Each structure stands twice: as structure tokens, then as C-alpha cells.
N, C-alpha and C. Protein backbone atom coordinates (compact mmCIF):
# COMPACT_ATOMS: atom_id res chain seq x y z
N MET A 1 39.80 -36.50 57.70
CA MET A 1 38.92 -35.61 57.44
C MET A 1 39.09 -34.49 56.10
N THR A 2 40.16 -34.28 56.38
CA THR A 2 40.56 -33.15 55.33
C THR A 2 40.73 -34.11 53.55
N ARG A 3 41.58 -35.40 53.30
CA ARG A 3 40.86 -36.28 52.29
C ARG A 3 39.82 -36.28 52.21
N MET A 4 38.76 -36.31 52.72
CA MET A 4 37.94 -36.39 52.38
C MET A 4 36.84 -35.37 52.07
N ARG A 5 36.89 -34.41 52.63
CA ARG A 5 36.52 -32.75 51.48
C ARG A 5 36.68 -33.01 50.50
N VAL A 6 38.41 -33.25 50.22
CA VAL A 6 38.80 -32.72 48.70
C VAL A 6 38.44 -33.99 47.83
N PHE A 7 37.69 -34.76 48.49
CA PHE A 7 37.58 -36.42 47.72
C PHE A 7 36.14 -35.22 47.11
N ALA A 8 35.89 -35.27 48.11
CA ALA A 8 33.23 -34.37 47.73
C ALA A 8 34.23 -32.96 46.78
N VAL A 9 35.28 -32.76 47.11
CA VAL A 9 35.07 -31.17 45.96
C VAL A 9 35.17 -31.52 44.81
N LEU A 10 36.21 -33.02 44.87
CA LEU A 10 36.80 -33.58 43.54
C LEU A 10 35.41 -34.03 42.20
N SER A 11 34.75 -34.35 43.51
CA SER A 11 33.72 -35.39 42.73
C SER A 11 32.31 -34.72 42.27
N ALA A 12 32.51 -33.92 43.06
CA ALA A 12 31.16 -32.82 42.78
C ALA A 12 31.87 -31.48 41.48
N LEU A 13 33.11 -30.60 41.30
CA LEU A 13 33.17 -30.50 40.57
C LEU A 13 33.31 -31.42 39.23
N SER A 14 33.37 -32.65 39.24
CA SER A 14 33.84 -33.86 37.93
C SER A 14 32.42 -33.44 37.67
N PHE A 15 31.29 -34.26 38.29
CA PHE A 15 29.63 -33.67 38.20
C PHE A 15 30.32 -33.31 37.60
N ALA A 16 29.26 -31.73 37.93
CA ALA A 16 29.30 -30.47 37.48
C ALA A 16 29.75 -31.25 36.03
N THR A 17 31.26 -30.68 35.75
CA THR A 17 31.43 -31.01 34.66
C THR A 17 30.98 -31.70 33.54
N ALA A 18 30.90 -33.02 34.26
CA ALA A 18 30.14 -34.21 33.20
C ALA A 18 28.40 -33.16 32.87
N LEU A 19 28.32 -32.77 33.89
CA LEU A 19 26.75 -31.41 32.63
C LEU A 19 26.65 -30.87 32.30
N THR A 20 28.29 -30.13 32.39
CA THR A 20 28.40 -28.78 31.57
C THR A 20 28.64 -29.56 30.21
N ALA A 21 29.16 -30.59 29.85
CA ALA A 21 30.23 -31.30 28.64
C ALA A 21 28.89 -31.63 28.12
N THR A 22 27.89 -32.29 28.14
CA THR A 22 27.01 -33.13 28.07
C THR A 22 26.80 -32.10 26.40
N PRO A 23 26.10 -31.25 26.84
CA PRO A 23 24.67 -30.41 26.19
C PRO A 23 25.82 -29.26 24.41
N ALA A 24 27.64 -29.81 25.11
CA ALA A 24 28.38 -29.55 24.20
C ALA A 24 29.15 -30.21 23.48
N GLN A 25 28.88 -31.88 23.67
CA GLN A 25 28.89 -32.60 23.18
C GLN A 25 28.16 -33.63 22.44
N ALA A 26 27.09 -32.77 23.19
CA ALA A 26 25.60 -33.52 21.90
C ALA A 26 26.33 -32.44 20.59
N ALA A 27 26.21 -30.80 20.60
CA ALA A 27 26.24 -29.73 19.50
C ALA A 27 27.45 -30.72 18.54
N GLU A 28 28.42 -31.11 18.98
CA GLU A 28 29.62 -31.75 18.28
C GLU A 28 28.73 -32.81 17.33
N ARG A 29 27.99 -33.65 17.86
CA ARG A 29 27.57 -34.93 17.88
C ARG A 29 26.62 -34.12 16.48
N PRO A 30 27.46 -35.15 14.67
CA PRO A 30 26.69 -35.47 13.14
C PRO A 30 25.36 -35.37 13.50
N ALA A 31 24.17 -34.92 12.91
CA ALA A 31 22.61 -35.11 13.23
C ALA A 31 22.67 -36.58 12.58
N CYS A 32 23.62 -37.11 11.65
CA CYS A 32 23.27 -38.41 10.88
C CYS A 32 24.14 -39.21 10.30
N PRO A 33 24.18 -40.30 10.65
CA PRO A 33 25.71 -41.10 10.50
C PRO A 33 25.72 -41.26 9.48
N VAL A 34 27.19 -40.48 8.88
CA VAL A 34 26.74 -40.44 6.82
C VAL A 34 27.76 -41.72 6.62
N PRO A 35 27.50 -42.11 5.71
CA PRO A 35 28.36 -43.40 4.84
C PRO A 35 29.20 -42.22 3.95
N THR A 36 31.07 -43.07 4.39
CA THR A 36 31.70 -43.04 3.50
C THR A 36 32.08 -43.36 2.17
N LYS A 37 32.85 -41.99 1.12
CA LYS A 37 32.42 -42.63 -0.80
C LYS A 37 32.45 -44.23 -0.67
N ALA A 38 33.44 -44.87 0.23
CA ALA A 38 34.24 -45.89 0.17
C ALA A 38 33.31 -47.22 0.20
N GLU A 39 32.57 -46.92 1.74
CA GLU A 39 30.90 -47.38 1.72
C GLU A 39 30.29 -47.51 0.51
N ALA A 40 29.85 -46.24 0.57
CA ALA A 40 28.94 -46.40 -0.47
C ALA A 40 29.75 -46.87 -1.97
N LYS A 41 30.67 -47.45 -2.42
CA LYS A 41 31.58 -48.02 -3.42
C LYS A 41 30.81 -49.34 -2.92
N ARG A 42 31.22 -50.02 -1.77
CA ARG A 42 30.87 -50.97 -1.18
C ARG A 42 29.43 -51.48 -1.46
N SER A 43 28.61 -51.07 -1.19
CA SER A 43 27.26 -51.03 -1.11
C SER A 43 26.53 -51.58 -2.95
N SER A 44 27.10 -49.87 -4.11
CA SER A 44 26.86 -50.39 -5.63
C SER A 44 27.67 -51.90 -5.92
N ASP A 45 28.89 -51.85 -5.63
CA ASP A 45 29.73 -53.31 -5.46
C ASP A 45 28.99 -54.55 -5.16
N ALA A 46 28.11 -54.39 -4.16
CA ALA A 46 27.53 -55.29 -3.46
C ALA A 46 28.12 -56.27 -3.14
N LYS A 47 29.89 -55.90 -2.14
CA LYS A 47 31.00 -56.60 -1.67
C LYS A 47 30.23 -57.62 -0.22
N THR A 48 30.27 -58.55 -0.56
CA THR A 48 30.34 -58.89 0.69
C THR A 48 31.79 -59.13 2.09
N ASP A 49 30.85 -59.30 2.72
CA ASP A 49 32.16 -59.62 3.93
C ASP A 49 31.84 -60.94 4.83
N LYS A 50 32.77 -61.77 4.63
CA LYS A 50 33.10 -62.70 4.96
C LYS A 50 34.42 -62.84 5.50
N PRO A 51 34.04 -63.27 7.64
CA PRO A 51 33.06 -63.33 8.34
C PRO A 51 32.53 -61.75 8.13
N PRO A 52 30.57 -61.89 8.43
CA PRO A 52 30.28 -59.98 8.83
C PRO A 52 31.26 -59.64 10.17
N ARG A 53 30.88 -57.88 10.16
CA ARG A 53 31.66 -57.15 10.35
C ARG A 53 30.76 -57.30 11.53
N GLY A 54 31.57 -56.41 12.50
CA GLY A 54 31.15 -56.98 14.32
C GLY A 54 29.89 -55.03 14.31
N ALA A 55 29.73 -55.22 16.14
CA ALA A 55 29.14 -54.18 16.82
C ALA A 55 29.24 -52.19 15.58
N ALA A 56 30.61 -52.52 15.21
CA ALA A 56 30.45 -51.00 14.58
C ALA A 56 29.95 -51.14 12.93
N ALA A 57 30.17 -52.12 12.76
CA ALA A 57 29.56 -52.22 11.06
C ALA A 57 29.24 -50.73 9.70
N ILE A 58 28.24 -50.00 10.95
CA ILE A 58 27.22 -49.26 10.46
C ILE A 58 28.29 -47.23 11.54
N LYS A 59 28.80 -47.01 10.24
CA LYS A 59 30.40 -45.34 10.73
C LYS A 59 28.68 -44.85 11.84
N GLY A 60 29.16 -44.36 13.06
CA GLY A 60 28.44 -43.99 13.80
C GLY A 60 27.00 -44.51 14.50
N VAL A 61 27.50 -45.58 14.42
CA VAL A 61 26.58 -46.16 15.10
C VAL A 61 26.75 -47.52 15.67
N ARG A 62 26.05 -47.69 17.02
CA ARG A 62 26.67 -48.94 16.98
C ARG A 62 25.88 -50.45 17.50
N VAL A 63 25.45 -51.80 17.41
CA VAL A 63 25.03 -51.94 17.53
C VAL A 63 25.50 -53.68 18.96
N ASN A 64 25.32 -53.02 19.64
CA ASN A 64 25.66 -54.13 21.17
C ASN A 64 25.35 -54.93 21.38
N HIS A 65 24.62 -55.79 20.73
CA HIS A 65 24.61 -56.62 20.78
C HIS A 65 23.44 -57.71 18.96
N ILE A 66 24.33 -58.36 18.83
CA ILE A 66 24.32 -59.59 17.76
C ILE A 66 24.22 -60.76 17.90
N PRO A 67 22.61 -61.40 17.25
CA PRO A 67 23.65 -62.42 17.57
C PRO A 67 23.88 -63.47 17.08
N LYS A 68 24.86 -65.00 18.09
CA LYS A 68 25.72 -65.72 17.23
C LYS A 68 25.24 -66.06 15.69
N GLY A 69 26.23 -66.44 15.39
CA GLY A 69 25.37 -68.08 13.55
C GLY A 69 25.78 -66.73 12.86
N PHE A 70 26.16 -65.41 12.55
CA PHE A 70 26.27 -65.06 10.86
C PHE A 70 27.12 -65.62 10.48
N ALA A 71 27.07 -65.35 9.42
CA ALA A 71 28.10 -65.94 8.01
C ALA A 71 28.46 -64.85 7.33
N TYR A 72 28.41 -63.81 6.86
CA TYR A 72 28.34 -63.42 6.38
C TYR A 72 27.41 -61.69 6.37
N GLY A 73 27.94 -60.63 5.62
CA GLY A 73 27.31 -59.78 5.85
C GLY A 73 27.61 -58.72 4.94
N GLY A 74 26.55 -57.37 5.12
CA GLY A 74 26.78 -56.24 3.57
C GLY A 74 26.53 -54.56 3.82
N VAL A 75 26.93 -54.02 3.48
CA VAL A 75 26.71 -52.77 3.90
C VAL A 75 26.18 -52.07 2.45
N SER A 76 24.87 -51.47 3.16
CA SER A 76 24.05 -51.11 1.88
C SER A 76 23.69 -49.08 1.85
N VAL A 77 23.80 -48.86 1.13
CA VAL A 77 23.64 -47.84 0.40
C VAL A 77 22.86 -47.01 0.40
N ASN A 78 21.45 -46.07 -0.10
CA ASN A 78 20.95 -44.91 -1.19
C ASN A 78 20.39 -44.06 -0.64
N LYS A 79 20.74 -42.73 -2.25
CA LYS A 79 20.35 -42.10 -1.56
C LYS A 79 19.66 -41.30 -2.78
N HIS A 80 18.56 -40.69 -2.36
CA HIS A 80 17.33 -40.26 -3.16
C HIS A 80 16.28 -39.36 -2.13
N ASP A 81 15.40 -38.96 -3.42
CA ASP A 81 14.70 -37.70 -3.15
C ASP A 81 15.30 -36.55 -1.22
N GLY A 82 16.38 -36.74 -1.08
CA GLY A 82 16.65 -35.43 -0.24
C GLY A 82 17.48 -36.65 0.85
N ILE A 83 17.28 -37.60 0.76
CA ILE A 83 17.13 -38.52 2.30
C ILE A 83 18.74 -39.77 1.81
N THR A 84 19.25 -40.11 3.13
CA THR A 84 19.91 -41.34 2.75
C THR A 84 19.70 -42.30 3.31
N GLU A 85 20.41 -43.57 3.11
CA GLU A 85 19.96 -44.16 3.77
C GLU A 85 20.94 -45.48 3.24
N TYR A 86 20.76 -46.11 4.93
CA TYR A 86 22.99 -46.39 5.46
C TYR A 86 21.70 -47.56 6.50
N GLY A 87 23.04 -48.97 6.01
CA GLY A 87 23.04 -49.87 7.23
C GLY A 87 23.93 -50.75 6.65
N TYR A 88 23.37 -52.07 7.93
CA TYR A 88 24.33 -53.69 7.46
C TYR A 88 23.81 -55.08 7.50
N GLN A 89 23.30 -55.77 6.94
CA GLN A 89 22.82 -56.62 7.12
C GLN A 89 23.84 -57.72 7.49
N TRP A 90 23.33 -59.16 8.01
CA TRP A 90 24.00 -60.01 9.32
C TRP A 90 23.83 -61.15 8.44
N ARG A 91 24.10 -62.23 7.80
CA ARG A 91 23.23 -63.33 6.98
C ARG A 91 23.70 -64.43 7.58
N ASP A 92 22.89 -66.07 7.65
CA ASP A 92 23.60 -67.04 7.59
C ASP A 92 23.65 -67.07 6.42
N ALA A 93 23.76 -68.83 6.43
CA ALA A 93 24.09 -69.42 5.21
C ALA A 93 22.78 -70.50 4.58
N ARG A 94 22.09 -70.71 5.17
CA ARG A 94 20.25 -70.98 4.94
C ARG A 94 20.27 -70.84 3.81
N SER A 95 19.25 -71.53 3.15
CA SER A 95 17.93 -70.75 2.10
C SER A 95 17.23 -69.59 2.59
N GLU A 96 17.51 -68.15 2.17
CA GLU A 96 16.44 -67.16 2.17
C GLU A 96 15.17 -68.40 2.85
N GLU A 97 14.45 -69.24 1.91
CA GLU A 97 13.17 -69.47 2.04
C GLU A 97 13.26 -70.54 3.22
N SER A 98 14.20 -70.55 4.09
CA SER A 98 14.07 -71.54 5.13
C SER A 98 13.28 -70.71 6.21
N ARG A 99 12.62 -71.46 6.75
CA ARG A 99 11.47 -70.08 7.98
C ARG A 99 13.06 -70.54 9.40
N LYS A 100 13.61 -70.61 9.03
CA LYS A 100 14.88 -70.85 9.96
C LYS A 100 16.55 -70.30 9.73
N HIS A 101 16.14 -69.59 8.62
CA HIS A 101 17.19 -68.99 8.31
C HIS A 101 17.27 -67.14 8.64
N ARG A 102 18.57 -66.68 9.22
CA ARG A 102 18.42 -66.15 10.08
C ARG A 102 19.21 -65.10 9.05
N SER A 103 18.14 -63.86 9.70
CA SER A 103 18.77 -62.84 9.29
C SER A 103 18.67 -61.14 10.03
N LEU A 104 19.43 -59.91 9.96
CA LEU A 104 19.36 -59.19 10.88
C LEU A 104 19.85 -57.62 10.37
N TRP A 105 19.32 -57.03 10.16
CA TRP A 105 19.38 -55.49 9.15
C TRP A 105 19.05 -54.83 10.09
N VAL A 106 20.46 -53.60 9.87
CA VAL A 106 20.08 -52.41 10.89
C VAL A 106 20.15 -51.19 9.80
N ARG A 107 19.56 -50.19 10.14
CA ARG A 107 19.57 -49.09 9.13
C ARG A 107 19.22 -47.77 10.13
N VAL A 108 19.56 -46.34 10.05
CA VAL A 108 19.55 -45.23 9.68
C VAL A 108 19.26 -44.40 8.59
N VAL A 109 18.30 -44.28 8.85
CA VAL A 109 18.42 -42.89 7.87
C VAL A 109 18.16 -41.98 8.02
N CYS A 110 18.71 -40.75 7.26
CA CYS A 110 19.02 -39.30 7.53
C CYS A 110 17.35 -38.76 6.32
N TRP A 111 16.97 -38.62 7.21
CA TRP A 111 15.62 -38.09 6.09
C TRP A 111 14.97 -36.66 7.32
N PRO A 112 15.25 -35.52 6.56
CA PRO A 112 15.74 -33.92 7.79
C PRO A 112 14.26 -33.68 7.83
N LYS A 113 12.79 -34.56 7.49
CA LYS A 113 11.36 -34.52 7.65
C LYS A 113 11.17 -34.90 8.61
N ALA A 114 11.74 -36.37 9.12
CA ALA A 114 11.35 -36.86 10.39
C ALA A 114 11.56 -36.24 11.64
N SER A 115 10.46 -36.51 12.03
CA SER A 115 10.02 -36.58 13.65
C SER A 115 9.30 -36.49 14.41
N LYS A 116 8.23 -37.39 13.85
CA LYS A 116 7.20 -37.94 14.66
C LYS A 116 7.35 -39.74 14.19
N LEU A 117 6.59 -40.79 15.29
CA LEU A 117 6.86 -42.37 14.54
C LEU A 117 5.38 -42.32 13.84
N THR A 118 4.00 -41.56 14.36
CA THR A 118 3.87 -42.08 12.99
C THR A 118 4.22 -41.33 11.92
N GLN A 119 5.21 -40.69 10.99
CA GLN A 119 5.30 -40.37 9.68
C GLN A 119 5.83 -41.28 9.12
N LEU A 120 7.43 -42.34 10.19
CA LEU A 120 6.92 -43.14 9.05
C LEU A 120 5.90 -44.21 7.70
N LYS A 121 5.03 -44.21 9.29
CA LYS A 121 3.85 -45.53 7.79
C LYS A 121 3.86 -44.37 6.32
N ASN A 122 4.74 -43.70 5.89
CA ASN A 122 4.34 -42.44 5.30
C ASN A 122 5.86 -42.28 4.06
N ALA A 123 7.05 -42.55 5.42
CA ALA A 123 8.13 -42.70 4.64
C ALA A 123 8.32 -43.13 3.14
N PRO A 124 9.66 -41.75 2.84
CA PRO A 124 10.11 -42.55 0.75
C PRO A 124 11.47 -43.75 1.18
N PHE A 125 10.98 -44.77 1.48
CA PHE A 125 12.00 -45.01 1.99
C PHE A 125 12.28 -46.47 0.40
N GLY A 126 13.53 -46.30 0.22
CA GLY A 126 13.36 -47.16 -0.99
C GLY A 126 13.26 -48.79 -0.96
N MET A 127 13.54 -49.22 0.00
CA MET A 127 13.29 -51.05 0.50
C MET A 127 12.99 -51.24 1.98
N GLY A 128 12.31 -51.37 2.13
CA GLY A 128 11.12 -51.59 4.22
C GLY A 128 10.62 -50.73 4.37
N THR A 129 9.45 -50.41 3.49
CA THR A 129 8.09 -49.38 3.96
C THR A 129 7.50 -50.11 5.11
N PHE A 130 6.68 -48.88 6.22
CA PHE A 130 5.92 -49.35 7.18
C PHE A 130 4.60 -49.38 5.42
N SER A 131 4.11 -50.20 5.18
CA SER A 131 2.67 -50.59 4.07
C SER A 131 1.99 -51.23 5.32
N GLY A 132 2.96 -52.42 5.78
CA GLY A 132 1.15 -53.49 5.87
C GLY A 132 1.11 -53.41 7.85
N SER A 133 0.01 -53.87 8.23
CA SER A 133 -0.52 -53.82 9.21
C SER A 133 0.48 -52.82 10.27
N THR A 134 -0.13 -52.59 11.13
CA THR A 134 1.61 -51.73 11.61
C THR A 134 1.29 -51.51 12.77
N LYS A 135 1.74 -51.18 14.45
CA LYS A 135 0.91 -51.10 15.65
C LYS A 135 2.79 -50.32 15.91
N ILE A 136 1.79 -49.45 17.43
CA ILE A 136 3.05 -49.06 17.80
C ILE A 136 2.64 -49.84 19.38
N MET A 137 4.01 -49.61 19.91
CA MET A 137 4.90 -50.72 20.78
C MET A 137 5.98 -49.94 21.73
N LYS A 138 6.37 -50.60 22.31
CA LYS A 138 7.15 -50.39 23.20
C LYS A 138 8.49 -51.88 23.35
N ILE A 139 9.30 -51.47 22.00
CA ILE A 139 10.27 -52.92 22.12
C ILE A 139 11.74 -52.13 22.35
N GLY A 140 12.75 -53.46 23.58
CA GLY A 140 13.51 -52.83 24.36
C GLY A 140 13.92 -51.41 25.00
N GLY A 141 12.87 -50.42 24.98
CA GLY A 141 13.19 -49.23 25.70
C GLY A 141 12.76 -48.13 24.83
N ARG A 142 12.46 -48.28 23.79
CA ARG A 142 11.79 -47.60 23.47
C ARG A 142 10.45 -47.71 21.98
N GLN A 143 10.00 -46.75 21.73
CA GLN A 143 8.49 -46.45 21.06
C GLN A 143 8.54 -47.05 19.50
N VAL A 144 8.10 -47.60 19.85
CA VAL A 144 7.84 -48.10 17.75
C VAL A 144 6.90 -48.48 16.82
N LEU A 145 7.56 -48.03 15.63
CA LEU A 145 6.87 -48.85 15.23
C LEU A 145 6.60 -49.61 14.87
N THR A 146 5.90 -51.31 14.06
CA THR A 146 6.22 -52.20 13.64
C THR A 146 5.66 -52.98 13.43
N GLN A 147 6.15 -53.75 12.09
CA GLN A 147 4.55 -54.45 11.73
C GLN A 147 5.77 -56.02 11.51
N VAL A 148 4.67 -56.73 10.70
CA VAL A 148 5.20 -58.13 10.16
C VAL A 148 5.15 -58.40 9.26
N GLY A 149 7.23 -58.40 9.04
CA GLY A 149 8.03 -59.42 7.47
C GLY A 149 7.30 -59.45 7.18
N ASP A 150 7.37 -58.24 5.31
CA ASP A 150 6.74 -59.04 4.48
C ASP A 150 7.57 -59.17 3.68
N GLY A 151 7.03 -60.09 2.41
CA GLY A 151 7.44 -60.39 1.16
C GLY A 151 8.88 -60.09 0.93
N ALA A 152 8.41 -59.09 0.80
CA ALA A 152 10.39 -58.15 -0.02
C ALA A 152 10.84 -58.11 1.16
N LEU A 153 10.65 -58.35 2.14
CA LEU A 153 12.12 -58.56 3.79
C LEU A 153 12.02 -59.58 4.44
N GLY A 154 11.87 -60.07 3.61
CA GLY A 154 11.28 -61.76 4.12
C GLY A 154 10.02 -62.72 5.51
N HIS A 155 11.08 -63.52 6.45
CA HIS A 155 9.94 -62.71 7.11
C HIS A 155 10.39 -63.46 8.93
N GLY A 156 9.50 -62.63 10.00
CA GLY A 156 10.05 -61.80 11.03
C GLY A 156 9.06 -60.48 11.70
N ARG A 157 10.10 -60.35 12.30
CA ARG A 157 9.72 -58.46 12.70
C ARG A 157 10.05 -57.30 11.87
N TYR A 158 9.18 -56.73 11.36
CA TYR A 158 10.55 -55.13 11.13
C TYR A 158 10.15 -53.69 12.19
N VAL A 159 11.01 -53.66 13.08
CA VAL A 159 10.78 -52.45 13.20
C VAL A 159 11.38 -50.61 13.36
N GLY A 160 10.52 -49.78 13.83
CA GLY A 160 11.92 -48.19 13.60
C GLY A 160 11.08 -47.61 14.43
N TRP A 161 12.25 -46.32 14.38
CA TRP A 161 11.05 -45.77 15.20
C TRP A 161 12.72 -44.02 15.11
N VAL A 162 11.04 -42.92 15.28
CA VAL A 162 12.16 -41.95 14.79
C VAL A 162 13.94 -41.21 16.24
N GLU A 163 15.11 -41.68 16.17
CA GLU A 163 16.04 -41.75 17.58
C GLU A 163 15.96 -39.94 17.98
N ARG A 164 15.97 -38.45 16.39
CA ARG A 164 16.15 -37.60 16.88
C ARG A 164 15.41 -37.05 15.55
N LYS A 165 14.45 -36.06 15.47
CA LYS A 165 14.42 -34.88 14.31
C LYS A 165 15.76 -35.46 13.51
N GLY A 166 14.73 -35.40 12.54
CA GLY A 166 15.40 -36.69 10.79
C GLY A 166 16.93 -37.43 10.84
N LEU A 167 16.21 -38.36 11.78
CA LEU A 167 16.99 -39.74 12.39
C LEU A 167 16.00 -40.55 13.15
N VAL A 168 15.94 -41.57 11.78
CA VAL A 168 14.73 -42.26 11.65
C VAL A 168 15.94 -43.92 11.83
N VAL A 169 16.06 -44.37 12.69
CA VAL A 169 16.53 -46.07 12.41
C VAL A 169 15.31 -46.88 12.40
N THR A 170 15.65 -48.17 12.12
CA THR A 170 14.96 -49.26 11.33
C THR A 170 15.74 -50.57 11.64
N VAL A 171 15.37 -51.80 11.80
CA VAL A 171 15.82 -53.47 12.57
C VAL A 171 14.75 -53.99 12.18
N MET A 172 15.29 -55.02 10.94
CA MET A 172 14.36 -56.51 10.44
C MET A 172 15.01 -57.40 10.60
N GLY A 173 14.38 -58.41 12.34
CA GLY A 173 14.69 -59.53 12.22
C GLY A 173 14.14 -60.56 11.80
N SER A 174 14.74 -61.70 11.36
CA SER A 174 13.94 -62.85 11.15
C SER A 174 13.15 -63.43 12.02
N ARG A 175 11.74 -64.46 11.70
CA ARG A 175 11.80 -65.01 12.78
C ARG A 175 12.18 -65.73 13.78
N PRO A 176 12.97 -66.26 13.74
CA PRO A 176 14.10 -67.01 14.24
C PRO A 176 14.92 -65.75 15.70
N LEU A 177 15.13 -64.47 15.05
CA LEU A 177 15.64 -63.20 15.83
C LEU A 177 14.54 -62.95 16.86
N VAL A 178 12.65 -62.69 16.06
CA VAL A 178 12.17 -62.20 16.34
C VAL A 178 12.74 -62.18 18.60
N PRO A 179 12.87 -63.11 19.65
CA PRO A 179 12.67 -63.30 20.86
C PRO A 179 13.97 -62.82 20.97
N GLU A 180 14.76 -62.61 20.24
CA GLU A 180 15.72 -61.47 20.87
C GLU A 180 15.66 -59.98 20.12
N LEU A 181 14.96 -59.46 19.84
CA LEU A 181 14.56 -57.86 19.60
C LEU A 181 14.55 -56.99 20.09
N ALA A 182 14.12 -56.73 21.44
CA ALA A 182 14.20 -55.85 22.35
C ALA A 182 15.67 -56.52 23.33
N LYS A 183 16.84 -56.84 22.60
CA LYS A 183 17.70 -56.52 23.22
C LYS A 183 18.43 -56.01 22.05
N ILE A 184 18.89 -56.33 20.67
CA ILE A 184 18.65 -55.84 19.58
C ILE A 184 18.64 -54.71 20.23
N ILE A 185 17.52 -54.17 19.84
CA ILE A 185 17.19 -52.52 19.81
C ILE A 185 17.29 -51.59 21.39
N LYS A 186 17.95 -52.38 22.22
CA LYS A 186 18.04 -52.04 23.86
C LYS A 186 19.76 -51.68 23.19
N GLY A 187 19.70 -52.25 22.58
CA GLY A 187 21.03 -52.54 22.00
C GLY A 187 21.81 -50.88 21.44
N ILE A 188 21.57 -50.45 20.62
CA ILE A 188 22.22 -50.28 20.11
C ILE A 188 22.10 -48.16 19.98
N GLU A 189 22.91 -47.33 19.15
CA GLU A 189 24.11 -47.00 20.33
C GLU A 189 23.75 -45.37 19.00
N LEU A 190 23.87 -45.22 18.70
CA LEU A 190 23.82 -43.66 18.44
C LEU A 190 24.89 -42.66 18.47
């Protein structure tokens, strides 16, 4: 019986420690993933990763569900108007005009003014704006703004959400990946 009490006390202490550590850990977490100078240079030099990077392709972001079949990838960094856009795009070897072309683009945007989902319609993104007919939906457990991919982004579905104040996440999945979009979105961790 004594062992059971010790175990119960230790379990309660571990639980209490976890509860008190969570706010401290959140305070230590950076407000927004920021690309390194090396990543910015890779982006400006249009360096290609063959094979593409995996789940940790974007520093500070984990993409836990990446569909198979990508041949290459590349980082993208864009800084303008007080915001930083930082992402990674996975692609297969098919022509972009092919309806079977597979591509996935995940991006984080450090935009200090971002706090509500509806703001994404007027976001000052350099590329991938929500300029078409948008809808608010729940996908992958997140409330997102979504639209059908337009010509600039390719075919498929484009979604975005405000993860927390000042941090926006966008995902563009080509048409063959749309059925997996919920898994992709649900698997993104910051």
C-alpha cells in the first residue's frame, strides 16, 4: 500500500509540475518562426533540395503529414512591409500544367497585425493572397479561410489560419492532395 501512495504522490507532483511548466514554456516559445540568414540566402539563390526535406523543413514548424512521392523541394523567404513569409514547397517531377502534378506549400507569416481569420482577406502577402471567393470552414480541427487555388498558385485548395496573434499559417495543396489536406493541416505543429 505504501508503494501505491508514493506512486500517487509522485504522479500528482508530476502533473502539477507539468501544469506549472506549460505557461513558462509558452513564454519561452518564440512568437514566430524566423528563417536563418542561410535559409534566406538559399531562397534568394533558388536552391533546390533533391530529395526534399522532411517534417522539419521549416525551422520552428513541424509538418507531421507529408504525402509520399515528392521529388524535390525548396525554401522560400520573403520580407516586406514589416512581415516575414517563411515556407517550404514540396513538388513532384510532373509538369505544373498536369492535373496530376503534386505540390504542397506550407508557409508561416510573421505579421504583427494578424489576430482574426477575416484579416487574411486583406493580408499583405507577397504571394498567395486570399483574393478569390473565400469560405470559412473547419479542416483538420482548425477554423480556416479557404479558397480554390487560382492560376498563380496552381490548381488545388489554399487555406490559412491565425495560429496565434502575429502568426499566420497557410497551406496550398494541389488537386491530388486535397483529400489529404485535413491530415496535413492537423499535423502542423508550431
